[in-house]
Short mmCIF file of C-alpha atoms and ligand atoms in Angstrom, two decimals:
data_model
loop_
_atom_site.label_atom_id
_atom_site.label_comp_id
_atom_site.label_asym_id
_atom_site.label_seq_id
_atom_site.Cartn_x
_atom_site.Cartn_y
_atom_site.Cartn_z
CA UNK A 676 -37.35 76.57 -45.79
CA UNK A 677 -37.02 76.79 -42.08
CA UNK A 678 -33.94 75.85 -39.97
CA UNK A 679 -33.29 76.96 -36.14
CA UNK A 680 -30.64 79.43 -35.99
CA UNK A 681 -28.31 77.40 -34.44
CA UNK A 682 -28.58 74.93 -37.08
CA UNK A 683 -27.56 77.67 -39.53
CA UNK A 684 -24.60 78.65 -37.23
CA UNK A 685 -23.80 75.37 -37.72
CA UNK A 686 -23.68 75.30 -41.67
CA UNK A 687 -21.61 78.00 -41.07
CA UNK A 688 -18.85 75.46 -39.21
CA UNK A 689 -19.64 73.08 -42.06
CA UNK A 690 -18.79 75.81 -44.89
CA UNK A 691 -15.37 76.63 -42.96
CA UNK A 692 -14.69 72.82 -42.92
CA UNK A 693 -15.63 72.12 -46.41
CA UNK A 694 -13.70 75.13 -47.95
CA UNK A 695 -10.59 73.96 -45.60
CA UNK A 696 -10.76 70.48 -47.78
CA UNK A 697 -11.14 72.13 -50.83
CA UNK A 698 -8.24 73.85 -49.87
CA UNK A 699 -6.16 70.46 -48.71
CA UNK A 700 -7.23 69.04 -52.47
CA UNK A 701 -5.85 72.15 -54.15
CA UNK A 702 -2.42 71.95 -51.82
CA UNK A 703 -2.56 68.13 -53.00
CA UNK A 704 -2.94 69.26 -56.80
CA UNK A 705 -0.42 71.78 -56.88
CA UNK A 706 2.43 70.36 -55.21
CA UNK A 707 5.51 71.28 -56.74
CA UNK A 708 6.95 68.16 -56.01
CA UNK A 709 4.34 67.34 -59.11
CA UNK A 710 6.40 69.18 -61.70
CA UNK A 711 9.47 68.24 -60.42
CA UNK A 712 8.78 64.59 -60.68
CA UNK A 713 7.71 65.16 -64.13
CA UNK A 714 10.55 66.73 -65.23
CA UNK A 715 12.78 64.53 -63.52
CA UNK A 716 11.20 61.34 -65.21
CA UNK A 717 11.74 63.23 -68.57
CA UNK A 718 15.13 63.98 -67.74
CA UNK A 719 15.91 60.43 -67.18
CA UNK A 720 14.19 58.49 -69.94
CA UNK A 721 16.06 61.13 -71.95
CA UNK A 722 19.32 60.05 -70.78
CA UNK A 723 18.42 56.49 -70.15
CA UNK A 724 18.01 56.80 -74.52
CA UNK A 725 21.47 58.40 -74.74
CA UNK A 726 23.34 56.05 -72.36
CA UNK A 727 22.22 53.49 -74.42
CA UNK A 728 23.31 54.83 -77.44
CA UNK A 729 26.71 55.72 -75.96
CA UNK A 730 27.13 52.11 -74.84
CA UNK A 731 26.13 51.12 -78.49
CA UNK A 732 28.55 53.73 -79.59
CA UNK A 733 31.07 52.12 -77.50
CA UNK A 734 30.61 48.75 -78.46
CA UNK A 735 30.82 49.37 -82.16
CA UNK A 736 34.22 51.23 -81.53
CA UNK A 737 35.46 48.26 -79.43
CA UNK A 738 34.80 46.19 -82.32
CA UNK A 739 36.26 48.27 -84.71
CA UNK A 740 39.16 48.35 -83.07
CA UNK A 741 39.94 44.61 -82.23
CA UNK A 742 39.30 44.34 -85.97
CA UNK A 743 41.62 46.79 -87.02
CA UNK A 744 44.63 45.54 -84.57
CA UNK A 745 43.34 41.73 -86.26
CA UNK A 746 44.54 43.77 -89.68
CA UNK A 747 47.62 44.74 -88.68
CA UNK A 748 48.27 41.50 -86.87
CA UNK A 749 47.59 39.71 -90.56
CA UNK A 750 50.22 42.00 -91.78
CA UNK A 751 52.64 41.77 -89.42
CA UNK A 752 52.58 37.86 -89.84
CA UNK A 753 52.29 37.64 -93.82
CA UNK A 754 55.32 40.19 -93.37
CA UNK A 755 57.72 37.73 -90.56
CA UNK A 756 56.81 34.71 -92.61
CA UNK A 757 58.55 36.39 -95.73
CA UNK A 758 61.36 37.74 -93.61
CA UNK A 759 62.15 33.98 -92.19
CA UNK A 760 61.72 32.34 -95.74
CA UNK A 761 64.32 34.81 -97.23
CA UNK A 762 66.24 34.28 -93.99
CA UNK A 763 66.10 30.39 -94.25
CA UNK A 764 67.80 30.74 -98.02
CA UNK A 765 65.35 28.61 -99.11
CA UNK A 766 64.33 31.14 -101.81
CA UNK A 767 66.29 30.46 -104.66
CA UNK A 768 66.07 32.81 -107.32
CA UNK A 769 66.88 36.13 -107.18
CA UNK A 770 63.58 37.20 -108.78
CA UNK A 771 61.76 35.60 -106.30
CA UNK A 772 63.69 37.33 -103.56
CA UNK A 773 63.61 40.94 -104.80
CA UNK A 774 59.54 39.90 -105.44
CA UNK A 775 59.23 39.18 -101.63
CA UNK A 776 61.81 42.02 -100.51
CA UNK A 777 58.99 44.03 -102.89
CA UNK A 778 56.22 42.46 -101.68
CA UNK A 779 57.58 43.23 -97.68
CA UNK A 780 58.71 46.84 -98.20
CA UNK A 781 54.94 47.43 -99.15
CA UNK A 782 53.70 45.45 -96.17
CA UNK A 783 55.80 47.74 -93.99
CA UNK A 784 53.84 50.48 -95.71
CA UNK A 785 50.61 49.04 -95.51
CA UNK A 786 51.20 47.84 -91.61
CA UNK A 787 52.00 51.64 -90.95
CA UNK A 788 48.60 52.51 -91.87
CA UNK A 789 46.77 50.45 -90.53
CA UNK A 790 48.65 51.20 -87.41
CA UNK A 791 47.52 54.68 -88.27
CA UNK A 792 43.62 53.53 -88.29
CA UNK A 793 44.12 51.79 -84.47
CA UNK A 794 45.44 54.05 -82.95
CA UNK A 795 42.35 57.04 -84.94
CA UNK A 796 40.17 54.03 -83.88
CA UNK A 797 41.50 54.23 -80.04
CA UNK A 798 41.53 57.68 -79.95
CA UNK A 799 37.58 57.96 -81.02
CA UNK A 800 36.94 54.27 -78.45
CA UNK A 801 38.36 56.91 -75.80
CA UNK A 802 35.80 59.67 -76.48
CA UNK A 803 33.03 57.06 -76.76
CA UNK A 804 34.27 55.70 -73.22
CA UNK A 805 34.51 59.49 -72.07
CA UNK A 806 30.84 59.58 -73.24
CA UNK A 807 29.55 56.34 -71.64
CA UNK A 808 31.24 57.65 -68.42
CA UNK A 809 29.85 61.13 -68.33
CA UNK A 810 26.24 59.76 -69.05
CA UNK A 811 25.97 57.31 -66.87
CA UNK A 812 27.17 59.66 -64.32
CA UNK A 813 24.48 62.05 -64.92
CA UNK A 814 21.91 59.08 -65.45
CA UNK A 815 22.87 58.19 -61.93
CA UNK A 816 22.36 62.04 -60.69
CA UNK A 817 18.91 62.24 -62.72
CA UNK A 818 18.20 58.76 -60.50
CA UNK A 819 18.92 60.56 -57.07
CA UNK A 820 16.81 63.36 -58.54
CA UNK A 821 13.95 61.78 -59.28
CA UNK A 822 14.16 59.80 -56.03
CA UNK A 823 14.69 62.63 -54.08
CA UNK A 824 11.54 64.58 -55.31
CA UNK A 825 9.41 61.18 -55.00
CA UNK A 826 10.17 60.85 -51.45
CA UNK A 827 9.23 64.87 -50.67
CA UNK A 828 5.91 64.36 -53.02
CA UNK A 829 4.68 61.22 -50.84
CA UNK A 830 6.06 63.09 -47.80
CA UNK A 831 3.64 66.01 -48.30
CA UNK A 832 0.82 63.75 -49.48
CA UNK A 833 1.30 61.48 -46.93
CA UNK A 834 0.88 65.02 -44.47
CA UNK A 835 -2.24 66.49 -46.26
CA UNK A 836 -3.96 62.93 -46.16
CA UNK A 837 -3.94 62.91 -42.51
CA UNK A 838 -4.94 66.14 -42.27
CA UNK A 839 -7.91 65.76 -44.56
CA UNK A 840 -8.66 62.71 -42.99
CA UNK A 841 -8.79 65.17 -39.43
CA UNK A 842 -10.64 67.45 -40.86
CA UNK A 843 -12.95 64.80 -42.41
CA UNK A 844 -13.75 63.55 -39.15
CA UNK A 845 -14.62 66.75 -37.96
CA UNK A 846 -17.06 67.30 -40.79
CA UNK A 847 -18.82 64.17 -40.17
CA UNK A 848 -19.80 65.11 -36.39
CA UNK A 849 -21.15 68.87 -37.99
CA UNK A 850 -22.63 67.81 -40.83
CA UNK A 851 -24.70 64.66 -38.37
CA UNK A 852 -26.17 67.43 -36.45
CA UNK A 853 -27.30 69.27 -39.56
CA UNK A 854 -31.17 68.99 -40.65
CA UNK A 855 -31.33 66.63 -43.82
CA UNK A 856 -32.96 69.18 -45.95
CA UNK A 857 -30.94 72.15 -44.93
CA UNK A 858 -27.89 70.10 -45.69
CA UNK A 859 -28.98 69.36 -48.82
CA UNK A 860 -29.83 72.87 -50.19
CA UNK A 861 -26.30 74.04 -49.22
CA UNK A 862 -24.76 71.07 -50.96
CA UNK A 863 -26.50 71.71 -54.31
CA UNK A 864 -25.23 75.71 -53.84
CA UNK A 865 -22.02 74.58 -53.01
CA UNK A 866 -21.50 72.57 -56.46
CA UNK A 867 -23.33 75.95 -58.04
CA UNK A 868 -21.16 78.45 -56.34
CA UNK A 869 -17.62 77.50 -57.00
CA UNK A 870 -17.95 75.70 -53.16
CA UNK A 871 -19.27 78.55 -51.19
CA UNK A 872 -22.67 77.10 -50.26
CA UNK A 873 -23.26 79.25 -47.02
CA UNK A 874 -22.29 82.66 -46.17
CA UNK A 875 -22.35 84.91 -43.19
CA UNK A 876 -24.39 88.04 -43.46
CA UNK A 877 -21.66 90.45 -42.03
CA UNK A 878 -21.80 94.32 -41.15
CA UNK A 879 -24.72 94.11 -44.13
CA UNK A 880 -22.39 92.32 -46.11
CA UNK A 881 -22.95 88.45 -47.78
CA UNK A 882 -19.36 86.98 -47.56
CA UNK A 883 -20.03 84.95 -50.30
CA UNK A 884 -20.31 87.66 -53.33
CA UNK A 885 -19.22 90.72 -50.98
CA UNK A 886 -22.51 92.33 -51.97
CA UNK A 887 -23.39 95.33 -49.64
CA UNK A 888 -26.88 95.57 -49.42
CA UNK A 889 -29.51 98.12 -49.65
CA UNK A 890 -31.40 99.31 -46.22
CA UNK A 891 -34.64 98.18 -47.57
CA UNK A 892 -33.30 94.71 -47.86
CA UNK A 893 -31.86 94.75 -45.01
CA UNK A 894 -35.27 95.19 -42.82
CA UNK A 895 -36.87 92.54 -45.30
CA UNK A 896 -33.72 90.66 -44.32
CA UNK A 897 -34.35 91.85 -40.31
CA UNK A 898 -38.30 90.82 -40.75
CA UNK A 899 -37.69 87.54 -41.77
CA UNK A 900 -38.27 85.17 -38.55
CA UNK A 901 -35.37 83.40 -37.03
CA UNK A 902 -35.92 80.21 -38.39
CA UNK A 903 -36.24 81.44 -42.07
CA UNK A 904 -33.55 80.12 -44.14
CA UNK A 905 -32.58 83.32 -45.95
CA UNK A 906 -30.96 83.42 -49.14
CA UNK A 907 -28.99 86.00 -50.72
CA UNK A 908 -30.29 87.82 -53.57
CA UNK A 909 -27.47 88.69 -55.40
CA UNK A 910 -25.51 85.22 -55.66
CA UNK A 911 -28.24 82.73 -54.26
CA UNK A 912 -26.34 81.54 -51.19
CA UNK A 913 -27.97 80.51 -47.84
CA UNK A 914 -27.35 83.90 -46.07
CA UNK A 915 -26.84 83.25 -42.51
CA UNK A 916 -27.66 86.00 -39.79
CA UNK A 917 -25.54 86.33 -36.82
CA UNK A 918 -24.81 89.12 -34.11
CA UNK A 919 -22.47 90.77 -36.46
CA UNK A 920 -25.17 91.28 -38.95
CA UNK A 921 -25.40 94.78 -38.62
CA UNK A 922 -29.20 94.65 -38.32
ZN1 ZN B 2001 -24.28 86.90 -51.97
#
């Protein structure tokens, strides 16, 4: 293949481009703000789940507790309406007195319990509302989190898109001037060779595998005409002679 030198120069421009957008896409890939948001998101569905439960937690205990001060209440009121009956004198006998003096001495008893159980049943509604409080304050932090590292990700996106899209413009007005078939060798060597289609021959060097070569390939190299489209022999690449050749 034959290309005028300054056509290969060229390719040159277009490699330097083309590696610069690889190089945006990488940035664009490994954004830390990528991790971040990840983690973040886990964070919060994880305590999302647990604030839930807490409030569940909570609402059980709140439950628990209105029925256990409804127990007491049924106590305290079987307990008053004996009191005013043997108050009233309208008990008669004294069997059925001592029976309800009995029956309210145990109700006493039994109300002291359950007093016992509301107030174990507040102290436990506390810890669950100590629990709601702290998660949901921490939900709320994991929030500002993930927010936070959503706004620096499209931020930084939102930079390296209009720098690709620069850069993109740039490549369109080198790669226009480029001969068709030229263009498309270094495009098929470029997918081949890990995006390094074109390299500079430098001080007997090929940039693109480093490869020093030999003197005798070097005045094959030197004999080639100007228009020749070298390529290198170790890695395949269009090998592009300039004044810092070193031939
Ligand atoms: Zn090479």
């Amino acid at each position: 293949m034959n290309a005028a030198p300054a056509d290969q120069i060229r390719l040159l421009d277009l490699q330097a481009i083309d590696s610069k957008l690889d190089q945006l896409a990488h940035r664009r890939r490994s954004l830390p703000e990528h991790a971040q948001i990840d983690k973040a998101t886990a964070d919060h569905t994880a305590l999302k789940d647990l604030v839930v439960a807490a409030e569940a937690q909570h609402g059980d205990t709140t439950r628990e507790l209105a029925k256990a001060e409804q127990d007491v209440e049924q106590v305290r009121t079987r307990a008053a309406r004996n009191q005013q009956r043997m108050d009233s004198g309208a008990v008669g006998s004294a069997k059925d007195l001592e029976n309800l003096q009995h029956e309210n001495a145990s109700l006493a008893k039994r109300q002291g319990d359950l007093e016992d159980v509301v107030l174990e049943v507040m102290e436990r509604l506390e810890t669950a509302q100590t629990r709601v409080t702290e998660l949901t304050g921490r939900l709320e932090h994991a929030e500002v989190v993930l927010k936070e590292a959503t706004e620096r990700r499209d931020a930084a996106l939102a930079e390296i898109d209009a720098e690709v899209a620069k850069v993109a413009r740039d490549r369109e007005a080198v790669a226009a001037v480029i001969p068709a078939d030229l263009l498309k060798l270094y495009t098929r060597l470029r997918e081949q060779q890990g995006g390094v289609g074109a390299a500079r021959l430098f001080q007997r060097r090929c940039e693109g595998c480093r490869v020093e070569f030999a003197h005798a390939d070097l005045n094959a190299i030197k004999a080639e005409p100007a228009d020749a489209v070298v390529r290198c022999e170790n890695c395949g690449r269009i090998l592009v002679r300039t004044s810092d050749s070193g031939i």
